[in-house]
PDB file of C-alpha atoms in Angstrom:
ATOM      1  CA  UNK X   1     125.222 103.060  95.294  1.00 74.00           C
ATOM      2  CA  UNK X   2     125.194 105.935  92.856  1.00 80.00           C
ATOM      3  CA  UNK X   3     122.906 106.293  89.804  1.00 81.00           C
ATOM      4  CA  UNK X   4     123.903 108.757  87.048  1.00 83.00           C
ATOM      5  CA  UNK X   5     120.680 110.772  86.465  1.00 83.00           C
ATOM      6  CA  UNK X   6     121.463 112.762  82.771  1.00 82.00           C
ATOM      7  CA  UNK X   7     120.491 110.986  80.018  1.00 86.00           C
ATOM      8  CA  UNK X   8     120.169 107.853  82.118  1.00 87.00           C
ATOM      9  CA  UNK X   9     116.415 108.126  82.987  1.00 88.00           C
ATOM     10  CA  UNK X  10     113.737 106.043  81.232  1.00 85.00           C
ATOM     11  CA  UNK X  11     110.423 107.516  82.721  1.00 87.00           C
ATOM     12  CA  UNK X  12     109.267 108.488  86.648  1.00 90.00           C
ATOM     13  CA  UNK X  13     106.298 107.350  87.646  1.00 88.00           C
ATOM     14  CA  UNK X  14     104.557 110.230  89.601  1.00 87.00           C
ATOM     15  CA  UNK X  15     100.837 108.731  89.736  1.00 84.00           C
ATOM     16  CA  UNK X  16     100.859 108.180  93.823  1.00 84.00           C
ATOM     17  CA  UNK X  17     103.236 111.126  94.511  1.00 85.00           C
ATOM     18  CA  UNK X  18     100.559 112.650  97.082  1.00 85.00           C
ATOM     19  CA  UNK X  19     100.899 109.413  99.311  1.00 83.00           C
ATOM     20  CA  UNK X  20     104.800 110.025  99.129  1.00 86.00           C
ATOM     21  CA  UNK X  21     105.500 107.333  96.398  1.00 88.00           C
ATOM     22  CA  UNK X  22     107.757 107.574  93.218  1.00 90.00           C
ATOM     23  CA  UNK X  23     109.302 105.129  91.264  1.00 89.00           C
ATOM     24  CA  UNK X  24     112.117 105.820  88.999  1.00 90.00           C
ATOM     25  CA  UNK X  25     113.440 103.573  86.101  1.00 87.00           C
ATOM     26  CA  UNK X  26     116.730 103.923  85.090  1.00 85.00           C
ATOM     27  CA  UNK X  27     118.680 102.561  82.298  1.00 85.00           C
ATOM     28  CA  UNK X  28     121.544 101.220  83.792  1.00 84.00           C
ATOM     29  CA  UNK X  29     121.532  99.827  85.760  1.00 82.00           C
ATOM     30  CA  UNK X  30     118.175  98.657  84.360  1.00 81.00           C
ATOM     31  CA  UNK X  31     115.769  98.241  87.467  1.00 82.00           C
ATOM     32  CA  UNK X  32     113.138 100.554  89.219  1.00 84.00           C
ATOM     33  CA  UNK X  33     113.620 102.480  92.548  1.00 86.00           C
ATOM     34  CA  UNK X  34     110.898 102.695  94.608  1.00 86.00           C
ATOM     35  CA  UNK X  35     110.572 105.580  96.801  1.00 89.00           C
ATOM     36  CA  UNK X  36     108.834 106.095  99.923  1.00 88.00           C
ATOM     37  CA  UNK X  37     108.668 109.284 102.054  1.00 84.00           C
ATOM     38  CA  UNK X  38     106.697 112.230 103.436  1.00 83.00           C
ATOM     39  CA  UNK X  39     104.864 113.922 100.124  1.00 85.00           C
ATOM     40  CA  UNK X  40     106.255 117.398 100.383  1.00 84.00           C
ATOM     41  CA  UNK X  41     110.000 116.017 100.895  1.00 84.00           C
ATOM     42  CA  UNK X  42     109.842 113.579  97.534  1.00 87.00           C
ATOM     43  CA  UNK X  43     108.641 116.326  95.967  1.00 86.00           C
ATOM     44  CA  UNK X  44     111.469 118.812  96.969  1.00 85.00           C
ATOM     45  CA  UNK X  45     113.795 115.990  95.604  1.00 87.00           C
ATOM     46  CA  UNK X  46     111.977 115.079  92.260  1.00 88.00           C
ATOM     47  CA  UNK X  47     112.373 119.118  91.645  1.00 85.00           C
ATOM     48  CA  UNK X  48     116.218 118.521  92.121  1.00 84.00           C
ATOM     49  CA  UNK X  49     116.067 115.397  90.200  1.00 84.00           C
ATOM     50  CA  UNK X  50     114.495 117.176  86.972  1.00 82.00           C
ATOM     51  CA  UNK X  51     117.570 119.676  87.102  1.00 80.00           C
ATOM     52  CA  UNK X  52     120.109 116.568  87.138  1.00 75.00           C
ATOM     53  CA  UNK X  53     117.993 115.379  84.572  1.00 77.00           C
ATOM     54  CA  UNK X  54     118.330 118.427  82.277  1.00 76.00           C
ATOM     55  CA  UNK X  55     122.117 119.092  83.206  1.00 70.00           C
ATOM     56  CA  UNK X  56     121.434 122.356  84.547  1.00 65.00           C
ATOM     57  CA  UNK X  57     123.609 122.311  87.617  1.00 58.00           C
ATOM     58  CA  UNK X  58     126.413 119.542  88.794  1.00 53.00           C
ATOM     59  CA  UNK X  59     124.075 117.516  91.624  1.00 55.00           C
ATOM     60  CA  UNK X  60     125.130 114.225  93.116  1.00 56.00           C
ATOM     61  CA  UNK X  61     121.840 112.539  94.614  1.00 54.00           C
ATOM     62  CA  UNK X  62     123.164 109.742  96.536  1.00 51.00           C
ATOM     63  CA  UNK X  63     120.490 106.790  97.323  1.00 45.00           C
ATOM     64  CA  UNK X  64     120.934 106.252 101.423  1.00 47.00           C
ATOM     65  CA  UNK X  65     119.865 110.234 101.227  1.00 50.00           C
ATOM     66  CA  UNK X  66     116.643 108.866  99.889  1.00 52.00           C
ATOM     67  CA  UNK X  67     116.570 105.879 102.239  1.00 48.00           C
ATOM     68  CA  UNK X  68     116.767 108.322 105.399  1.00 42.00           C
ATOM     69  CA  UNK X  69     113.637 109.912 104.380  1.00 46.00           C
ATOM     70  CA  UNK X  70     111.741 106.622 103.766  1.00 41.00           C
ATOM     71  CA  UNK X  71     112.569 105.663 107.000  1.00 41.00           C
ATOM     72  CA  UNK X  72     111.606 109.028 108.512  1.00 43.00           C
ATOM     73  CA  UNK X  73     108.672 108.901 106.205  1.00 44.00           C
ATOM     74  CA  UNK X  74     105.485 106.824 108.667  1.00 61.00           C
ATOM     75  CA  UNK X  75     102.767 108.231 107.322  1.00 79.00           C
ATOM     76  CA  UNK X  76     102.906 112.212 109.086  1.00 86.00           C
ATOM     77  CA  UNK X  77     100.039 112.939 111.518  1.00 93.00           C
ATOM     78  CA  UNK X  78     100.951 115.861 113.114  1.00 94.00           C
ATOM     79  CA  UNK X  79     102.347 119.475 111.733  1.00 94.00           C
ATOM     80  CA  UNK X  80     103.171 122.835 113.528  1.00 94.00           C
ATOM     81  CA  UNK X  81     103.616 125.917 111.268  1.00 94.00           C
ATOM     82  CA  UNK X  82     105.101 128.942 113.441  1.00 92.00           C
ATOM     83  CA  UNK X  83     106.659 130.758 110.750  1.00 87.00           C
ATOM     84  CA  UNK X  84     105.855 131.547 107.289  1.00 81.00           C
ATOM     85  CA  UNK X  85     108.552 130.243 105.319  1.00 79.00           C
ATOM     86  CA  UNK X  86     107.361 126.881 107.140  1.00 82.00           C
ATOM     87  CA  UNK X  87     104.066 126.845 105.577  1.00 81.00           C
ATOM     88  CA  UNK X  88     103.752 123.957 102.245  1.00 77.00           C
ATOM     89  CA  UNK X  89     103.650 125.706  98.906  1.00 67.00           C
ATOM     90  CA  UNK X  90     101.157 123.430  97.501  1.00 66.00           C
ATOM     91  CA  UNK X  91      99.680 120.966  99.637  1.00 79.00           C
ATOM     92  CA  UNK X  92     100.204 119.574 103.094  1.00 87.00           C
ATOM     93  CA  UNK X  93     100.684 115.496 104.110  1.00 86.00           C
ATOM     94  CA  UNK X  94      97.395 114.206 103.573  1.00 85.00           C
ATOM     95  CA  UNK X  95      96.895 111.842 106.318  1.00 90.00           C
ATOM     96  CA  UNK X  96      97.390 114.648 108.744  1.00 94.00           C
ATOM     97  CA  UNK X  97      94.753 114.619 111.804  1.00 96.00           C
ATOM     98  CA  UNK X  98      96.459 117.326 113.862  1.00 97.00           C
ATOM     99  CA  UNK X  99      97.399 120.571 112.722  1.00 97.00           C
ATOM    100  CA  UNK X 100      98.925 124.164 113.838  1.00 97.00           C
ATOM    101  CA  UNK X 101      99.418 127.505 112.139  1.00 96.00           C
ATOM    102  CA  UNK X 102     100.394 129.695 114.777  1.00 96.00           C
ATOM    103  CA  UNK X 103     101.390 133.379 114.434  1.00 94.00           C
ATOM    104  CA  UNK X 104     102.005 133.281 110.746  1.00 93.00           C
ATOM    105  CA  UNK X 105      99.905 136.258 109.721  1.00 92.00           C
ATOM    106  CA  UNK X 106      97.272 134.231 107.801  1.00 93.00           C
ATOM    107  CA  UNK X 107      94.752 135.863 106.848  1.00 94.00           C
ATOM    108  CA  UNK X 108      93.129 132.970 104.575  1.00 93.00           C
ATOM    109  CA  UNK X 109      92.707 129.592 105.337  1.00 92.00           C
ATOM    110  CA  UNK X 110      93.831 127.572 102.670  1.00 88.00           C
ATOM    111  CA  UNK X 111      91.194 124.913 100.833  1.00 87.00           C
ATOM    112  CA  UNK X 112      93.904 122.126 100.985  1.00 88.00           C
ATOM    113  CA  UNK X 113      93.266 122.202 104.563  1.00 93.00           C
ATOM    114  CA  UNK X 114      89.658 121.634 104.185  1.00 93.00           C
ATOM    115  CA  UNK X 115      89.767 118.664 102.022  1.00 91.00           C
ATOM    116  CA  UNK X 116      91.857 116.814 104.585  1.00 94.00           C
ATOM    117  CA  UNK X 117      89.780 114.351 105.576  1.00 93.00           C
ATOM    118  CA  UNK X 118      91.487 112.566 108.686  1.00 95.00           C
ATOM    119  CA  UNK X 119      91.977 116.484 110.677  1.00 97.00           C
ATOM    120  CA  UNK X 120      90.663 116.298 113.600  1.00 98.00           C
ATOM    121  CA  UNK X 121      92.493 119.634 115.760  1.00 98.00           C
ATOM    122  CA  UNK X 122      92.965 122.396 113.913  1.00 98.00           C
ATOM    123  CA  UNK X 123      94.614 124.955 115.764  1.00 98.00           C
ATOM    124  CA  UNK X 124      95.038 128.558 114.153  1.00 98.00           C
ATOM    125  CA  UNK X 125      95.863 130.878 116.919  1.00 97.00           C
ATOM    126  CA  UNK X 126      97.416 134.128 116.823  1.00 97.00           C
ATOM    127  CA  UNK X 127      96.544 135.061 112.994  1.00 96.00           C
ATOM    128  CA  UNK X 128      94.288 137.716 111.352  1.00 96.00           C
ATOM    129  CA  UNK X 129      91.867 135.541 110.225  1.00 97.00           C
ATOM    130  CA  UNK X 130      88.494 137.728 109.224  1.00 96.00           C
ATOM    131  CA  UNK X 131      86.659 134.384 108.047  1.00 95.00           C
ATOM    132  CA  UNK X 132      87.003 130.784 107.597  1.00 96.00           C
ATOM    133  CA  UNK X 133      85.487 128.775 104.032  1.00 95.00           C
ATOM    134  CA  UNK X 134      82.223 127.365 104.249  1.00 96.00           C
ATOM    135  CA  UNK X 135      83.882 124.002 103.327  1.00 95.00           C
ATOM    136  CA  UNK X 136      85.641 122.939 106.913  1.00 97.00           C
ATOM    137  CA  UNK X 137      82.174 122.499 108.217  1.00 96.00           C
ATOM    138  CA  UNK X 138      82.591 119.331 106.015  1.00 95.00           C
ATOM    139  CA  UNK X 139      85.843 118.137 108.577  1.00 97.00           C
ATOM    140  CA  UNK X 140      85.343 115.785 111.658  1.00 97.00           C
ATOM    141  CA  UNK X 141      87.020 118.455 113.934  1.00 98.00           C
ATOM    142  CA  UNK X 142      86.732 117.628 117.950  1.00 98.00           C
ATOM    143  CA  UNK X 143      89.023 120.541 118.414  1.00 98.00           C
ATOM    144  CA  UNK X 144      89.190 124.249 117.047  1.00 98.00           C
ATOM    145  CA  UNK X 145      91.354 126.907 117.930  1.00 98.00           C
ATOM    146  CA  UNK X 146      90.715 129.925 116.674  1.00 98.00           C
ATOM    147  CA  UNK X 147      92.402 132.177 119.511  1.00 98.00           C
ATOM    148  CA  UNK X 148      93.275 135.806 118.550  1.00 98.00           C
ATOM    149  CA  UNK X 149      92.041 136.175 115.067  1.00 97.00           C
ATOM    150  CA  UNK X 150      89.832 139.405 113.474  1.00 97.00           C
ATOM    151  CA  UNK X 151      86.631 137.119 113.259  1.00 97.00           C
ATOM    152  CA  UNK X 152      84.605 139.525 114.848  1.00 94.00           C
ATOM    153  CA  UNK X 153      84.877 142.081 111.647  1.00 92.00           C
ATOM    154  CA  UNK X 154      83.095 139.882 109.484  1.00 91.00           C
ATOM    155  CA  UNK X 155      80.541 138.270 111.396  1.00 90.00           C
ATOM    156  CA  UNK X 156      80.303 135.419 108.773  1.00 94.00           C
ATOM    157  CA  UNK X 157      80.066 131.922 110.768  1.00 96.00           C
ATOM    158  CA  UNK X 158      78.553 129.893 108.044  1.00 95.00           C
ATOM    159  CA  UNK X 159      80.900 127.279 108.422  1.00 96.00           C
ATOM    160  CA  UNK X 160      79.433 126.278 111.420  1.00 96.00           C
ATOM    161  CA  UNK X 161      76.225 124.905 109.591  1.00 95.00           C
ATOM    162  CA  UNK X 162      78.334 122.271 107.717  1.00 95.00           C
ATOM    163  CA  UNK X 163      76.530 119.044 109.874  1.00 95.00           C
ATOM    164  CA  UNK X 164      80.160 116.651 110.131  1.00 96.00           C
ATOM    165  CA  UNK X 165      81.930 119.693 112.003  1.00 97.00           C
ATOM    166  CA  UNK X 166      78.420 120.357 114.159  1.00 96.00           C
ATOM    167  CA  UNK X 167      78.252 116.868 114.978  1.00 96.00           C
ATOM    168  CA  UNK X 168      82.278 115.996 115.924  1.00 97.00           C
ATOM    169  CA  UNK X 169      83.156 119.669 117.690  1.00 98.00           C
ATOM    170  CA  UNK X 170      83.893 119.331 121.498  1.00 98.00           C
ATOM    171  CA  UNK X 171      86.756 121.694 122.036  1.00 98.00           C
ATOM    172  CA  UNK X 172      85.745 125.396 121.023  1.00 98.00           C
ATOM    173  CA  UNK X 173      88.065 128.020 121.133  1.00 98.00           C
ATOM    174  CA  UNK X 174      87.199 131.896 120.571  1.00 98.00           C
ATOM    175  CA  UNK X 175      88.638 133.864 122.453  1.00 98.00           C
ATOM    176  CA  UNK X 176      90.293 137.442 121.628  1.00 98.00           C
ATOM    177  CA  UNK X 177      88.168 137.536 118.380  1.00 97.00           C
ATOM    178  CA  UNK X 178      86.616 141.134 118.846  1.00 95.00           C
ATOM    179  CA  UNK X 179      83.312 139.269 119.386  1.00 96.00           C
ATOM    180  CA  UNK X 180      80.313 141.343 120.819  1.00 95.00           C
ATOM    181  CA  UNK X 181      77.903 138.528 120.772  1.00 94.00           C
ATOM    182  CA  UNK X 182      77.757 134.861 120.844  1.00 95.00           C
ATOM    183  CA  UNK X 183      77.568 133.380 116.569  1.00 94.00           C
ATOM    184  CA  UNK X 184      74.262 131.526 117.485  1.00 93.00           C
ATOM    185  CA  UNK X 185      75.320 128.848 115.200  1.00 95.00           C
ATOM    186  CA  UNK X 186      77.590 127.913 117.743  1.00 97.00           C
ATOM    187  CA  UNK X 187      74.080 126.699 119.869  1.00 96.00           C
ATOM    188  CA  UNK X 188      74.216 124.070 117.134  1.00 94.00           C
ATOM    189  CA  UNK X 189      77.040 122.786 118.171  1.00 96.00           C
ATOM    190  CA  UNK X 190      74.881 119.984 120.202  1.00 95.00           C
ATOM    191  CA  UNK X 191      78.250 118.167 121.232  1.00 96.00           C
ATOM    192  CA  UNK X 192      80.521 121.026 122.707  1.00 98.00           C
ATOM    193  CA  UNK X 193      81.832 119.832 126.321  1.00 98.00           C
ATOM    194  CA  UNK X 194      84.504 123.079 126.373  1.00 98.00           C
ATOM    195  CA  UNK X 195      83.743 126.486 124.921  1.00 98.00           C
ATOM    196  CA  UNK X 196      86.322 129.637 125.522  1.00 98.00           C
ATOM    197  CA  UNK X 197      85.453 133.206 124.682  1.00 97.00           C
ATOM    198  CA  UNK X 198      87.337 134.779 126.783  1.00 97.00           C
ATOM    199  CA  UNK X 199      88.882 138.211 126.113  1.00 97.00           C
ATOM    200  CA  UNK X 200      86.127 139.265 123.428  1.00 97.00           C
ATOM    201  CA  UNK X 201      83.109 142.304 124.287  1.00 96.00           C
ATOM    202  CA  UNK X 202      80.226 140.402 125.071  1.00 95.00           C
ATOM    203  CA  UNK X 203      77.403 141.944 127.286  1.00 92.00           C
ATOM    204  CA  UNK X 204      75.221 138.711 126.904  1.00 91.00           C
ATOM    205  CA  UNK X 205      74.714 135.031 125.892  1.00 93.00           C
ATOM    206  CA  UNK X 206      71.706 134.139 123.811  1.00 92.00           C
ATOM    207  CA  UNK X 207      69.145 132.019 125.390  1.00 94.00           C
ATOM    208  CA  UNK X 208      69.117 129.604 123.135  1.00 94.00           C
ATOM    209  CA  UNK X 209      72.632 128.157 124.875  1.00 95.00           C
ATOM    210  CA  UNK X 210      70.447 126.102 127.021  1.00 94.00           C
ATOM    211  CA  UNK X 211      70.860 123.736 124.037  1.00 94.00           C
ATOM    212  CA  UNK X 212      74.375 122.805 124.434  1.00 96.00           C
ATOM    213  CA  UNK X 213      73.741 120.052 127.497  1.00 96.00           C
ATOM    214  CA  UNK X 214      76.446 118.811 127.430  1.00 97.00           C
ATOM    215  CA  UNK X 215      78.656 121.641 127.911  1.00 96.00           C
ATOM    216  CA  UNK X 216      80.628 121.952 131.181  1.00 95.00           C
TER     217      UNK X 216
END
C-alpha cells in the first residue's frame, strides 16, 4: 500500500519513540499506522518523513519498508561500534545489556551509556580514554573492558566507588592502561573472579588485595 505523506498527515504521535514506537494518522485513508522498530532506525525514517511532509524533496516511503524493520526490530540487546561513523548521534537502544566501542578514538564516554540500565558488558577497548564519569558506577556491569586506553594519565578511578558496579563486577579488564600501580578501589571490588593488567608498569600490588577472595 502507498500513503501520500504532503498535506495528508493529521498528527504523529512521538511520545514512546525511545522504545521504537510511532504512530502516524493520516487523512486518507483515515486510520493510524502503528510502527514498531529499533529506536535509532524509526527515527532515521521520521527525519525522512518530515521532509515528505514539507515537500522538500520527491520521497516515496513505501509501508512493507517499514514492516521489514518491525520485524527486524526484537527489542536490540547487543551493539558493536568499530568505526566512528557507526557510533548513534543521540542515543543508543535502550534495552541494550551488551555493548562494544572498539577502536573508535573515544576519548569520552558518553552519559547515554551510563543511564542504560539493563548493560551488563561494556567493552571499550582500543580507545584513548583518560577517564570514565562517576555515574557508571551506578550500572550492574559483570564485565568491563577497558583494554588499551590512556587511564593511567589521570589517575581518577572514582567510578569505582559507585556500590551497584562494586557489587555486580566479575570480569575486570586493564590492561595496556599506562598503569604504575594497582587503583586501590579496585580492592573494593569484593566480587571480581577475573582481573587482567597485563601490559601496564607495575612494580607492586597493594596489600590490601587479600580482600578480593574470590578472585582466581
Amino acid at each position: 500500500q502507498r500513503y501520500k505523506v504532503k498535506d495528508n498527515i493529521q498528527t504523529i504521535h512521538t511520545k514512546y519513540v525511545l522504545d521504537g514506537k510511532a504512530t502516524i494518522a493520516f487523512k486518507k485513508p483515515s486510520l493510524n499506522l502503528l510502527i514498531k522498530c529499533d529506536p535509532i532506525q524509526l527515527k532515521g525514517f521520521l527525519q525522512t518523513l518530515k521532509l515528505g511532509m514539507e515537500g522538500k524533496d520527491v520521497i516515496n516511503l513505501r509501508l512493507n519498508t517499514v514492516t521489514a524493520m518491525a520485524q527486524k526490530s526484537k527489542l536490540q540487546t547487543k551493539m558493536a561500534i568499530n568505526r566512528h561513523s557507526d557510533y548513534p548521534i543521540k542515543v543508543f537502544p535502550r534495552y541494550l545489556q551488551s555493548l562494544t566501542i572498539d577502536n573508535t578514538q573515544l576519548v569520552k564516554l558518553s552519559y547515554h551509556i551510563c543511564s542504560l540500565r539493563n548493560l551488563t558488558h561494556l567493552d571499550v577497548s582500543n580507545n584513548k580514554l583518560r577517564k570514565l564519569p562517576v555515574e557508571l558506577g551506578r550500572l550492574h556491569l559483570s564485565k568491563l573492558v577497558l583494554h588499551d586506553n590512556n587511564l593511567g594519565e589521570m589517575d581518577d578511578w572514582s567510578f569505582l566507588n559507585g556500590s551497584k558496579l562494586r557489587d555486580s563486577l566479575r570480569e575486570f579488564d586493564l590492561s595496556a592502561n599506562d598503569l604504575t600501580c594497582l587503583p586501590l578501589p579496585v580492592v573494593k571490588c569484593h566480587k571480581l573472579v577475573n582481573l587482567n593488567l597485563n601490559y601496564n608498569n607495575l612494580t607492586h600490588l597493594p596489600f590490601a588485595i587479600r580482600r578480593l577472595r574470590r578472585l582466581r
